[in-house]
Short mmCIF file of C-alpha atoms and ligand atoms in Angstrom, two decimals:
data_model
loop_
_atom_site.label_atom_id
_atom_site.label_comp_id
_atom_site.label_asym_id
_atom_site.label_seq_id
_atom_site.Cartn_x
_atom_site.Cartn_y
_atom_site.Cartn_z
CA MET H 1 58.02 150.59 126.15
CA ARG H 2 57.69 153.88 124.26
CA THR H 3 60.37 154.09 121.60
CA ALA H 4 61.80 156.91 119.53
CA LEU H 5 63.18 156.00 116.14
CA VAL H 6 66.39 157.79 115.18
CA ILE H 7 67.67 157.41 111.63
CA LEU H 8 71.14 158.58 110.71
CA ALA H 9 71.16 160.03 107.23
CA ALA H 10 73.70 162.82 107.25
CA GLY H 11 76.47 161.05 105.39
CA GLN H 12 77.41 162.34 101.96
CA GLY H 13 77.61 158.98 100.24
CA THR H 14 80.64 160.09 98.24
CA ARG H 15 81.10 156.66 96.69
CA MET H 16 77.69 156.85 94.97
CA ASN H 17 79.24 159.60 92.80
CA SER H 18 75.84 161.29 92.62
CA ASP H 19 74.09 164.64 92.97
CA LEU H 20 71.30 162.81 94.78
CA PRO H 21 71.87 162.23 98.53
CA LYS H 22 72.63 158.56 99.05
CA VAL H 23 69.55 157.80 101.18
CA LEU H 24 67.29 159.10 98.40
CA HIS H 25 68.43 156.58 95.83
CA PRO H 26 65.45 154.33 95.20
CA LEU H 27 65.24 150.67 96.06
CA ALA H 28 62.13 148.90 94.75
CA GLY H 29 60.64 152.31 93.96
CA ALA H 30 61.12 153.94 97.37
CA PRO H 31 64.09 155.89 98.73
CA LEU H 32 66.49 153.87 100.90
CA LEU H 33 65.47 156.15 103.75
CA VAL H 34 61.84 155.07 103.47
CA HIS H 35 62.89 151.42 103.77
CA ALA H 36 64.66 152.28 107.04
CA MET H 37 61.56 154.18 108.24
CA LYS H 38 59.40 151.17 107.40
CA SER H 39 61.77 148.85 109.31
CA GLY H 40 61.62 151.12 112.36
CA ALA H 41 57.83 151.20 112.20
CA ALA H 42 57.97 147.66 113.67
CA LEU H 43 58.56 149.25 117.09
CA ALA H 44 55.59 151.63 116.66
CA PRO H 45 57.78 154.64 117.42
CA ALA H 46 56.23 157.47 119.40
CA ARG H 47 58.61 159.86 117.62
CA THR H 48 60.79 159.61 114.56
CA VAL H 49 63.84 161.80 114.21
CA ILE H 50 65.90 161.92 111.02
CA VAL H 51 69.44 163.27 111.24
CA THR H 52 70.21 165.00 107.95
CA GLY H 53 73.27 166.74 106.60
CA HIS H 54 74.25 166.60 102.96
CA GLY H 55 71.18 167.31 100.80
CA GLY H 56 69.22 167.93 103.99
CA GLU H 57 66.25 169.70 102.36
CA ALA H 58 65.60 166.94 99.87
CA VAL H 59 66.06 164.26 102.52
CA ALA H 60 63.65 166.08 104.84
CA ALA H 61 61.05 166.35 102.05
CA ALA H 62 61.26 162.63 101.27
CA ALA H 63 60.97 161.74 104.97
CA ARG H 64 57.92 164.01 105.39
CA ALA H 65 56.30 162.58 102.28
CA HIS H 66 56.38 159.18 103.98
CA ASP H 67 55.48 160.43 107.47
CA PRO H 68 54.41 164.06 107.93
CA ASP H 69 55.13 163.85 111.68
CA VAL H 70 58.85 163.15 111.44
CA ARG H 71 61.22 165.53 113.15
CA ILE H 72 64.22 166.61 111.16
CA VAL H 73 67.49 167.64 112.72
CA VAL H 74 70.55 168.87 110.88
CA GLN H 75 74.08 167.73 111.57
CA ASP H 76 76.14 170.44 109.89
CA GLU H 77 79.45 168.64 110.15
CA GLN H 78 79.72 164.86 110.07
CA LEU H 79 81.81 164.29 113.17
CA GLY H 80 80.78 160.69 113.69
CA THR H 81 77.82 158.48 114.50
CA GLY H 82 77.90 159.51 118.19
CA HIS H 83 77.87 163.17 117.23
CA ALA H 84 74.98 162.47 114.82
CA VAL H 85 72.84 160.92 117.57
CA ALA H 86 73.73 163.83 119.91
CA GLN H 87 71.95 166.17 117.46
CA THR H 88 68.60 164.59 118.38
CA ARG H 89 68.64 165.95 121.95
CA ALA H 90 66.32 168.92 121.28
CA ALA H 91 64.00 166.88 119.06
CA LEU H 92 63.66 164.32 121.87
CA ASP H 93 63.00 166.95 124.52
CA GLY H 94 60.18 165.75 126.75
CA PHE H 95 60.40 162.23 125.37
CA ASP H 96 60.78 159.50 127.94
CA GLY H 97 61.56 156.03 126.69
CA ASP H 98 63.90 154.03 124.50
CA MET H 99 65.75 155.08 121.40
CA ILE H 100 66.44 152.78 118.47
CA VAL H 101 69.13 153.97 116.09
CA LEU H 102 69.03 152.84 112.45
CA TYR H 103 71.01 153.95 109.40
CA GLY H 104 69.21 155.54 106.45
CA ASP H 105 71.33 153.53 104.00
CA THR H 106 70.53 150.12 105.53
CA PRO H 107 67.16 149.00 104.16
CA PHE H 108 66.72 145.37 105.16
CA ILE H 109 66.47 145.20 108.96
CA ARG H 110 63.47 142.95 109.64
CA PRO H 111 60.69 143.76 112.12
CA GLU H 112 61.36 140.41 113.87
CA THR H 113 64.95 141.44 114.49
CA LEU H 114 63.92 144.72 116.12
CA ALA H 115 61.37 142.80 118.19
CA ALA H 116 64.17 140.47 119.38
CA MET H 117 66.19 143.53 120.39
CA ALA H 118 63.23 144.93 122.33
CA GLN H 119 63.00 141.53 124.06
CA ALA H 120 66.71 141.59 124.95
CA ARG H 121 66.24 145.09 126.38
CA GLN H 122 64.51 143.45 129.33
CA HIS H 123 67.93 142.11 130.37
CA HIS H 124 70.31 144.86 129.24
CA ASP H 125 70.58 148.63 129.39
CA ILE H 126 72.07 148.79 125.91
CA VAL H 127 71.34 146.28 123.14
CA VAL H 128 73.40 146.19 119.95
CA LEU H 129 72.57 144.30 116.77
CA GLY H 130 75.49 142.18 115.59
CA PHE H 131 76.05 139.64 112.83
CA GLN H 132 78.53 136.93 111.99
CA ALA H 133 80.33 138.36 108.98
CA ALA H 134 81.53 136.10 106.19
CA ASP H 135 84.17 138.74 105.57
CA PRO H 136 84.41 141.04 108.61
CA GLY H 137 86.40 143.59 106.58
CA ARG H 138 86.30 147.05 108.14
CA TYR H 139 83.24 146.57 110.36
CA GLY H 140 83.37 147.39 114.04
CA ARG H 141 83.91 144.26 116.17
CA LEU H 142 81.78 143.21 119.16
CA VAL H 143 83.99 142.28 122.10
CA MET H 144 81.99 139.81 124.19
CA ALA H 145 82.58 138.31 127.63
CA ASP H 146 80.34 135.28 127.65
CA ASP H 147 76.94 136.60 126.62
CA ARG H 148 77.65 140.16 127.70
CA LEU H 149 78.88 142.84 125.38
CA GLU H 150 81.94 144.59 126.83
CA ARG H 151 82.71 147.12 124.10
CA ILE H 152 82.78 147.71 120.37
CA VAL H 153 86.09 148.37 118.72
CA GLU H 154 86.28 150.01 115.32
CA PHE H 155 88.41 148.22 112.76
CA LYS H 156 90.87 151.11 112.53
CA ASP H 157 91.42 151.07 116.29
CA ALA H 158 91.44 147.29 116.74
CA THR H 159 94.42 145.13 117.66
CA GLU H 160 95.36 142.13 115.52
CA THR H 161 93.57 139.86 117.98
CA GLU H 162 90.42 141.98 117.95
CA ARG H 163 90.43 142.04 114.17
CA ARG H 164 90.11 138.25 114.23
CA ILE H 165 86.65 138.60 115.84
CA SER H 166 83.99 137.80 113.26
CA LEU H 167 81.01 139.10 115.26
CA CYS H 168 80.48 142.55 113.75
CA ASN H 169 78.48 145.66 114.56
CA SER H 170 75.50 146.41 112.30
CA GLY H 171 75.15 149.91 113.77
CA VAL H 172 71.66 149.31 115.19
CA VAL H 173 71.50 150.25 118.87
CA LEU H 174 68.65 150.23 121.41
CA GLY H 175 68.61 151.74 124.88
CA ASP H 176 67.04 154.40 127.06
CA SER H 177 67.20 157.65 125.08
CA GLY H 178 68.22 159.78 128.06
CA LEU H 179 70.96 157.31 128.95
CA ILE H 180 72.30 157.13 125.38
CA LEU H 181 72.44 160.92 125.10
CA ASP H 182 74.18 161.17 128.49
CA LEU H 183 76.73 158.52 127.53
CA ILE H 184 77.41 160.25 124.20
CA ALA H 185 78.07 163.50 126.04
CA THR H 186 81.01 161.80 127.80
CA LEU H 187 82.67 160.52 124.60
CA SER H 188 85.93 161.78 123.14
CA ASN H 189 87.08 161.68 119.54
CA ASP H 190 90.55 160.55 120.46
CA ASN H 191 90.65 157.61 118.04
CA ALA H 192 91.98 156.59 114.64
CA SER H 193 89.22 158.48 112.77
CA GLY H 194 89.02 161.54 115.03
CA GLU H 195 85.26 160.94 115.24
CA TYR H 196 82.71 160.65 118.02
CA TYR H 197 81.81 156.96 117.79
CA LEU H 198 78.31 155.92 118.86
CA THR H 199 79.86 152.51 119.43
CA ASP H 200 81.84 153.88 122.38
CA ILE H 201 78.67 154.13 124.47
CA VAL H 202 78.96 150.40 125.19
CA ALA H 203 82.27 150.70 127.05
CA ALA H 204 80.98 153.87 128.73
CA ALA H 205 77.88 152.02 129.94
CA ARG H 206 79.96 149.09 131.22
CA ALA H 207 82.24 151.51 133.08
CA ARG H 208 79.14 152.73 134.94
CA GLY H 209 78.29 149.15 135.86
CA LEU H 210 75.42 149.01 133.35
CA SER H 211 74.86 145.97 131.20
CA ALA H 212 75.05 145.60 127.44
CA GLY H 213 74.07 142.70 125.21
CA ALA H 214 74.04 141.73 121.58
CA VAL H 215 71.31 140.28 119.42
CA THR H 216 72.43 138.75 116.14
CA CYS H 217 70.77 138.69 112.76
CA ASP H 218 71.55 137.37 109.33
CA GLU H 219 74.27 139.33 107.57
CA ALA H 220 71.89 139.98 104.65
CA GLU H 221 69.77 142.22 106.89
CA THR H 222 72.66 144.50 107.66
CA LEU H 223 73.51 145.15 104.02
CA GLY H 224 74.30 148.85 103.65
CA VAL H 225 74.46 150.76 100.39
CA ASN H 226 77.60 152.76 99.69
CA THR H 227 78.06 152.30 95.95
CA ARG H 228 75.92 151.89 92.84
CA ALA H 229 77.04 148.27 92.70
CA GLN H 230 75.80 147.73 96.25
CA LEU H 231 72.53 149.47 95.32
CA ALA H 232 72.09 147.04 92.43
CA ALA H 233 72.92 144.12 94.73
CA ALA H 234 70.36 145.39 97.25
CA GLU H 235 67.75 145.67 94.49
CA ALA H 236 68.49 142.10 93.40
CA ALA H 237 68.20 140.88 96.99
CA PHE H 238 64.90 142.74 97.43
CA GLN H 239 63.48 141.33 94.19
CA ALA H 240 64.53 137.78 94.99
CA ARG H 241 62.79 137.99 98.37
CA ALA H 242 59.67 139.66 96.94
CA ARG H 243 59.30 136.96 94.27
CA ALA H 244 59.76 134.14 96.76
CA GLY H 245 57.31 135.80 99.16
CA ALA H 246 54.66 136.24 96.44
CA MET H 247 54.92 132.60 95.40
CA GLU H 248 54.64 131.49 99.03
CA ASP H 249 51.48 133.60 99.21
CA GLY H 250 49.98 131.66 96.30
CA VAL H 251 50.81 133.93 93.37
CA THR H 252 51.86 132.31 90.09
CA LEU H 253 54.97 133.89 88.59
CA VAL H 254 55.55 132.09 85.33
CA VAL H 255 59.16 133.26 85.05
CA PRO H 256 59.84 134.82 88.46
CA GLU H 257 63.16 136.49 87.64
CA THR H 258 61.47 138.64 84.98
CA VAL H 259 58.85 140.16 87.29
CA PHE H 260 59.81 143.30 89.18
CA PHE H 261 58.14 144.31 92.43
CA ALA H 262 57.93 147.60 94.31
CA HIS H 263 58.32 148.04 98.06
CA ASP H 264 54.53 148.08 98.51
CA THR H 265 53.25 145.64 95.87
CA VAL H 266 50.20 143.63 96.94
CA LEU H 267 49.26 140.52 94.94
CA GLY H 268 46.29 138.33 95.82
CA ARG H 269 46.27 134.57 95.98
CA ASP H 270 45.99 132.87 92.59
CA ALA H 271 46.89 136.05 90.73
CA VAL H 272 48.97 135.12 87.68
CA ILE H 273 51.83 137.31 86.56
CA GLU H 274 53.22 136.40 83.17
CA PRO H 275 56.85 137.09 82.17
CA ASN H 276 58.40 140.54 81.92
CA VAL H 277 55.99 142.52 84.03
CA ILE H 278 57.03 145.65 85.93
CA LEU H 279 55.07 146.53 89.05
CA GLY H 280 55.85 150.10 90.09
CA PRO H 281 54.87 151.63 93.42
CA GLY H 282 51.28 151.49 94.61
CA VAL H 283 50.04 148.43 92.75
CA SER H 284 47.48 146.01 94.13
CA VAL H 285 46.21 143.04 92.15
CA GLU H 286 43.38 140.97 93.55
CA SER H 287 43.00 137.22 93.65
CA GLY H 288 42.58 135.52 90.33
CA ALA H 289 43.52 138.50 88.16
CA ARG H 290 45.97 137.88 85.33
CA ILE H 291 48.69 140.30 84.27
CA ARG H 292 49.92 139.24 80.89
CA ALA H 293 53.43 139.55 79.53
CA PHE H 294 55.27 142.86 79.08
CA SER H 295 52.83 144.99 81.03
CA HIS H 296 53.85 148.01 83.10
CA LEU H 297 51.74 148.94 86.15
CA GLU H 298 52.03 151.70 88.76
CA GLY H 299 49.63 153.28 91.24
CA CYS H 300 46.72 151.11 90.16
CA HIS H 301 44.27 148.52 91.37
CA VAL H 302 43.27 145.41 89.41
CA SER H 303 40.26 143.48 90.67
CA CYS H 304 39.45 139.81 90.71
CA GLY H 305 39.00 138.22 87.30
CA ALA H 306 40.47 141.13 85.36
CA ILE H 307 42.94 140.50 82.53
CA VAL H 308 45.61 143.07 81.72
CA GLY H 309 47.93 142.97 78.72
CA PRO H 310 49.98 141.72 77.04
CA PHE H 311 51.77 145.07 76.53
CA ALA H 312 49.37 147.15 78.63
CA ARG H 313 50.24 150.20 80.66
CA LEU H 314 48.32 151.07 83.82
CA ARG H 315 49.32 154.45 85.23
CA PRO H 316 48.45 156.08 88.58
CA GLY H 317 44.76 156.17 89.32
CA ALA H 318 43.82 153.27 87.05
CA GLU H 319 41.04 151.33 88.81
CA LEU H 320 39.93 148.11 87.15
CA ALA H 321 36.82 146.45 88.55
CA GLU H 322 36.01 142.75 88.36
CA ASP H 323 36.39 141.04 84.97
CA VAL H 324 37.66 144.13 83.15
CA HIS H 325 39.83 143.40 80.10
CA VAL H 326 42.61 145.77 79.10
CA GLY H 327 44.51 144.53 76.08
CA ASN H 328 47.62 145.23 74.08
CA PHE H 329 48.92 148.76 73.68
CA VAL H 330 46.23 150.24 75.89
CA GLU H 331 47.18 152.96 78.38
CA ILE H 332 44.90 153.77 81.31
CA LYS H 333 45.52 156.78 83.58
CA ASN H 334 43.36 158.16 86.39
CA ALA H 335 40.37 156.25 85.14
CA THR H 336 37.90 153.74 86.52
CA LEU H 337 36.74 150.84 84.38
CA GLU H 338 33.64 149.34 85.93
CA GLN H 339 32.74 145.69 86.02
CA GLY H 340 33.25 143.82 82.77
CA ALA H 341 34.30 146.88 80.72
CA LYS H 342 36.70 146.12 77.86
CA ALA H 343 39.39 148.12 76.11
CA ASN H 344 41.24 145.50 74.18
CA HIS H 345 43.40 147.29 71.63
CA LEU H 346 45.49 150.42 71.07
CA SER H 347 43.66 152.98 73.20
CA TYR H 348 44.30 155.81 75.65
CA ILE H 349 41.81 156.21 78.48
CA GLY H 350 42.71 159.09 80.80
CA ASP H 351 40.68 161.05 83.37
CA ALA H 352 37.64 158.94 82.68
CA ARG H 353 34.98 156.63 83.98
CA VAL H 354 33.97 153.72 81.80
CA GLY H 355 30.68 152.13 82.84
CA ALA H 356 30.04 148.46 83.40
CA ALA H 357 30.28 146.22 80.32
CA ALA H 358 31.08 149.16 78.05
CA ASN H 359 33.23 148.30 75.04
CA ILE H 360 36.00 150.61 73.91
CA GLY H 361 36.92 150.01 70.28
CA ALA H 362 40.46 149.85 68.95
CA GLY H 363 42.24 153.16 68.64
CA THR H 364 39.94 155.11 70.96
CA VAL H 365 41.48 158.19 72.58
CA THR H 366 40.12 160.31 75.40
CA CYS H 367 41.44 163.74 74.37
CA ASN H 368 41.72 164.85 77.97
CA TYR H 369 44.28 167.65 77.76
CA ASP H 370 43.82 171.02 76.11
CA GLY H 371 47.37 172.12 76.77
CA VAL H 372 46.53 173.69 80.13
CA PHE H 373 43.68 171.82 81.80
CA LYS H 374 42.71 168.17 82.08
CA HIS H 375 39.08 167.26 81.36
CA ARG H 376 36.98 164.21 82.14
CA THR H 377 35.25 161.71 79.91
CA GLU H 378 32.23 159.78 81.19
CA ILE H 379 31.13 156.67 79.37
CA GLY H 380 27.91 154.99 80.45
CA ALA H 381 27.24 151.35 81.16
CA ARG H 382 27.07 149.07 78.10
CA ALA H 383 28.08 151.92 75.77
CA PHE H 384 29.84 150.89 72.56
CA ILE H 385 32.63 153.19 71.44
CA GLY H 386 33.41 152.57 67.78
CA SER H 387 37.01 152.06 66.71
CA ASP H 388 39.09 155.19 66.29
CA THR H 389 36.74 157.44 68.25
CA MET H 390 38.26 160.67 69.57
CA LEU H 391 36.41 161.67 72.74
CA VAL H 392 37.14 165.36 73.17
CA ALA H 393 36.74 165.97 76.89
CA PRO H 394 34.86 167.18 78.79
CA VAL H 395 32.32 164.88 77.23
CA ARG H 396 29.77 162.28 78.27
CA VAL H 397 28.60 159.26 76.32
CA GLY H 398 25.37 157.89 77.76
CA ALA H 399 24.50 154.39 78.83
CA GLU H 400 23.94 152.02 75.91
CA ALA H 401 24.96 154.75 73.47
CA MET H 402 27.19 154.08 70.46
CA THR H 403 29.70 156.14 68.53
CA GLY H 404 30.48 155.55 64.88
CA SER H 405 34.01 154.46 63.99
CA GLY H 406 36.31 157.35 63.29
CA SER H 407 34.08 159.84 65.06
CA VAL H 408 35.34 162.95 66.79
CA ILE H 409 32.90 163.33 69.65
CA THR H 410 32.77 166.89 70.96
CA GLU H 411 29.23 166.92 72.36
CA ASP H 412 27.50 164.76 74.93
CA VAL H 413 25.73 161.69 73.55
CA PRO H 414 22.35 160.89 75.17
CA ASP H 415 21.64 157.44 76.60
CA GLY H 416 20.85 154.94 73.89
CA ALA H 417 21.76 157.29 70.99
CA ILE H 418 24.21 156.76 68.14
CA ALA H 419 26.64 159.61 67.54
CA ILE H 420 28.44 159.94 64.21
CA GLY H 421 30.94 162.75 64.01
CA ARG H 422 32.80 162.35 60.72
CA ALA H 423 32.53 163.46 57.09
CA ARG H 424 30.00 161.53 55.01
CA GLN H 425 31.55 159.11 52.52
CA VAL H 426 31.34 159.95 48.80
CA ASN H 427 31.99 157.31 46.08
CA LYS H 428 33.25 158.54 42.64
CA PRO H 429 32.69 155.71 40.15
CA GLY H 430 35.77 154.80 38.08
CA LEU H 431 37.84 157.68 39.40
CA ALA H 432 40.49 155.52 41.09
CA ARG H 433 41.44 153.77 37.85
CA LYS H 434 41.48 157.07 35.94
CA LEU H 435 43.73 158.69 38.52
CA MET H 436 46.12 155.73 38.54
CA GLN H 437 46.39 155.82 34.74
CA LYS H 438 47.15 159.56 34.83
CA LEU H 439 49.96 159.01 37.35
CA LYS H 440 51.46 156.16 35.32
CA ASP H 441 51.37 158.28 32.18
CA ALA H 442 53.16 161.11 33.97
CA ARG H 443 55.89 158.73 35.13
CA ALA H 444 56.36 157.36 31.58
CA ARG H 445 56.74 160.93 30.22
CA ARG H 446 59.46 161.69 32.83
CA GLN H 447 61.40 158.54 32.04
CA ASN H 448 61.52 159.35 28.29
C1 UD1 W 501 79.69 152.22 111.52
C2 UD1 W 501 80.06 151.68 112.90
C3 UD1 W 501 80.68 150.31 112.75
C4 UD1 W 501 79.74 149.37 112.02
C5 UD1 W 501 79.32 149.97 110.68
C6 UD1 W 501 78.23 149.14 110.07
C7 UD1 W 501 80.60 153.63 114.28
C8 UD1 W 501 81.67 154.45 114.85
N1 UD1 W 501 80.97 152.61 113.53
O1 UD1 W 501 80.91 152.37 110.82
O2 UD1 W 501 80.99 149.77 114.04
O3 UD1 W 501 80.35 148.12 111.84
O4 UD1 W 501 78.81 151.31 110.87
O5 UD1 W 501 77.95 149.63 108.80
O6 UD1 W 501 79.45 153.89 114.52
N2 UD1 W 501 76.45 159.18 109.81
C9 UD1 W 501 75.92 160.41 110.11
N3 UD1 W 501 76.71 161.38 110.64
C10 UD1 W 501 78.02 161.15 110.88
C11 UD1 W 501 78.57 159.90 110.59
C12 UD1 W 501 77.75 158.93 110.06
O7 UD1 W 501 74.72 160.65 109.89
O8 UD1 W 501 78.68 162.09 111.38
C13 UD1 W 501 75.59 158.16 109.23
C14 UD1 W 501 76.02 157.76 107.83
O9 UD1 W 501 75.32 158.53 106.86
C15 UD1 W 501 75.63 156.30 107.76
C16 UD1 W 501 75.78 155.83 109.20
O10 UD1 W 501 75.73 156.99 110.01
O11 UD1 W 501 74.31 156.10 107.36
C17 UD1 W 501 77.06 155.05 109.45
O12 UD1 W 501 78.15 155.88 109.15
P1 UD1 W 501 79.43 155.30 108.45
O13 UD1 W 501 80.40 156.40 108.26
O14 UD1 W 501 79.05 154.50 107.26
O15 UD1 W 501 79.97 154.34 109.61
P2 UD1 W 501 81.08 153.25 109.47
O16 UD1 W 501 82.39 153.91 109.56
O17 UD1 W 501 80.81 152.40 108.30
CA1 CA W 502 79.19 152.39 106.46
#
């Protein structure tokens, strides 16, 4: 079945008390909205339509950054979830198939759950995702007759008896897109909120003799974010699951609760992650690599056998080949370190290529930025960069070349050559003692 994914993201999110639209608040390094888009991807949607409102431009930009083909529609006034879905009519013009509706602030719906809904669609015209709520609170209630869904009643409109129902509406709905839009067109807003409720399509479908059913999922999947506290709770839930998942996949987390994952972290089997490591977006670590304590990684790749840290920083574009060592207080940005290269102490390597088995001495800096442009540094295989070398880019150090400690390298160094770019040392015999005596004498005169 062809499916269109519709994500509702027009709400203001007042309770976040933020200038940022709610769905753009990040969870595990990606906007909430992107989590919803990734959930919906389970149904391989033929079209994705995002309903925006408050902060529409920024929301549209974030959606396009994740999927350039998304269609954006604007709901100028938030007149209810039914009204929001109605705004997709033009964007779904010419589309024939099902529609799945998700919320942009609900990041945890699992692919398996959506697959179960698609399965249930074989028996029902409309399928709703429900959950048994520990505390049903103000959720809409699913009114069932045996295993058929009769209608959904919003908390505000529910009778005392209906409020005792613990089977609640998650908001996720699946059905033929043409049918859903037709049913919405018949809805009224004559209810306690004065809104067009998407939930009312169930009763409307039943009145036409169509069938509706409910699939249930764990309450944790339906967790929506309305407040900063709920955002923090969602982050904690994400991290707990990511840690457990990594360990199941054969990753060693020495102290799991101190390792932070991103939405797209990839860790190979037998990778070891020591305590207090932050994995930002876009990190992949191959099998057998070790990330030592207090390291911060984002947008980088660490190959098999590599050792990173403690206290290392890998920034976007850092590519570490097999058996590379990056030690304490070393920052790598947009640079490739080829097999067996080492930068063990206190260095900055940016916009560079470091050849296989090259050794970068302590305190080396690639001076890559002239204030306007970035320039590249090329270091050949087996080169030896002496401690405290400043490599003023653009510059190339050849294979098996060496630089003297403390050098400022402004010109290319041929293969196999030694480059020394520093003032020659001069020794003045006895002068240190003489100078010290002079200073002491001066102090004695002042004190008298
Ligand atoms: C909705 C459901 C309720 C369910 C609950 C689950 C309806 C009428 N009620 O209630 O049964 O238990 O979700 O969380 O559907 N939105 C728009 N435009 C609008 C209104 C809402 O885009 O005009 C978006 C919001 O940004 C949000 C989502 O739709 O992402 C749900 O809206 P919200 O106001 O939170 O619905 P609830 O009243 O919580
Ligand atoms: Ca809500």
